[in-house]
Amino acid sequence: MAEKSGKGSATAKKANAKAEKEGKKNPRKSSAAQSELGKKGGKKGGKKS
């Protein structure tokens, strides 16, 4: 469990980078970023705080 603190921002950075490569400003519109966020359980399956 290396990513306990700062997990969200690390994932966000990855998603942002992928979205940038696709030339999209919003990572939510990038399919690559979507899959990255999905892998980490970004929207679905994530813990609700």
mmCIF file of C-alpha atoms in Angstrom:
data_model
loop_
_atom_site.group_PDB
_atom_site.id
_atom_site.type_symbol
_atom_site.label_atom_id
_atom_site.label_comp_id
_atom_site.label_asym_id
_atom_site.label_seq_id
_atom_site.Cartn_x
_atom_site.Cartn_y
_atom_site.Cartn_z
ATOM 1 C CA MET A 1 0.000 0.000 0.000
ATOM 2 C CA ALA A 2 2.460 2.590 -1.142
ATOM 3 C CA GLU A 3 -0.196 5.093 -2.114
ATOM 4 C CA LYS A 4 -2.176 5.895 0.973
ATOM 5 C CA SER A 5 -1.594 9.609 1.211
ATOM 6 C CA GLY A 6 -1.669 11.668 -1.941
ATOM 7 C CA LYS A 7 -3.186 8.835 -3.956
ATOM 8 C CA GLY A 8 -5.712 11.128 -5.571
ATOM 9 C CA SER A 9 -3.225 13.750 -6.687
ATOM 10 C CA ALA A 10 -0.868 11.132 -8.100
ATOM 11 C CA THR A 11 -3.699 9.657 -10.119
ATOM 12 C CA ALA A 12 -4.825 13.107 -11.161
ATOM 13 C CA LYS A 13 -1.353 13.952 -12.397
ATOM 14 C CA LYS A 14 -1.279 10.760 -14.469
ATOM 15 C CA ALA A 15 -4.713 11.495 -15.886
ATOM 16 C CA ASN A 16 -3.775 15.079 -16.649
ATOM 17 C CA ALA A 17 -0.612 13.978 -18.424
ATOM 18 C CA LYS A 18 -2.514 11.486 -20.540
ATOM 19 C CA ALA A 19 -5.177 14.054 -21.354
ATOM 20 C CA GLU A 20 -2.493 16.516 -22.375
ATOM 21 C CA LYS A 21 -0.984 13.968 -24.739
ATOM 22 C CA GLU A 22 -4.392 13.586 -26.337
ATOM 23 C CA GLY A 23 -4.608 17.352 -26.654
ATOM 24 C CA LYS A 24 -7.556 17.642 -24.301
ATOM 25 C CA LYS A 25 -7.632 20.206 -21.548
ATOM 26 C CA ASN A 26 -10.157 18.410 -19.414
ATOM 27 C CA PRO A 27 -8.942 14.956 -18.309
ATOM 28 C CA ARG A 28 -12.543 13.877 -17.829
ATOM 29 C CA LYS A 29 -12.996 14.067 -21.592
ATOM 30 C CA SER A 30 -9.887 11.989 -22.272
ATOM 31 C CA SER A 31 -10.469 8.283 -22.699
ATOM 32 C CA ALA A 32 -6.921 7.468 -21.626
ATOM 33 C CA ALA A 33 -7.331 9.509 -18.472
ATOM 34 C CA GLN A 34 -10.745 7.950 -17.918
ATOM 35 C CA SER A 35 -9.231 4.479 -17.968
ATOM 36 C CA GLU A 36 -6.432 5.619 -15.665
ATOM 37 C CA LEU A 37 -8.930 7.011 -13.194
ATOM 38 C CA GLY A 38 -11.084 3.943 -13.598
ATOM 39 C CA LYS A 39 -8.145 1.674 -12.807
ATOM 40 C CA LYS A 40 -7.665 3.462 -9.515
ATOM 41 C CA GLY A 41 -11.384 3.416 -8.813
ATOM 42 C CA GLY A 42 -11.646 7.148 -9.336
ATOM 43 C CA LYS A 43 -15.398 7.560 -9.684
ATOM 44 C CA LYS A 44 -16.821 4.112 -9.277
ATOM 45 C CA GLY A 45 -15.880 1.819 -6.451
ATOM 46 C CA GLY A 46 -13.986 4.536 -4.660
ATOM 47 C CA LYS A 47 -14.429 5.209 -0.989
ATOM 48 C CA LYS A 48 -17.081 7.813 -0.310
ATOM 49 C CA SER A 49 -15.883 10.327 2.216
#
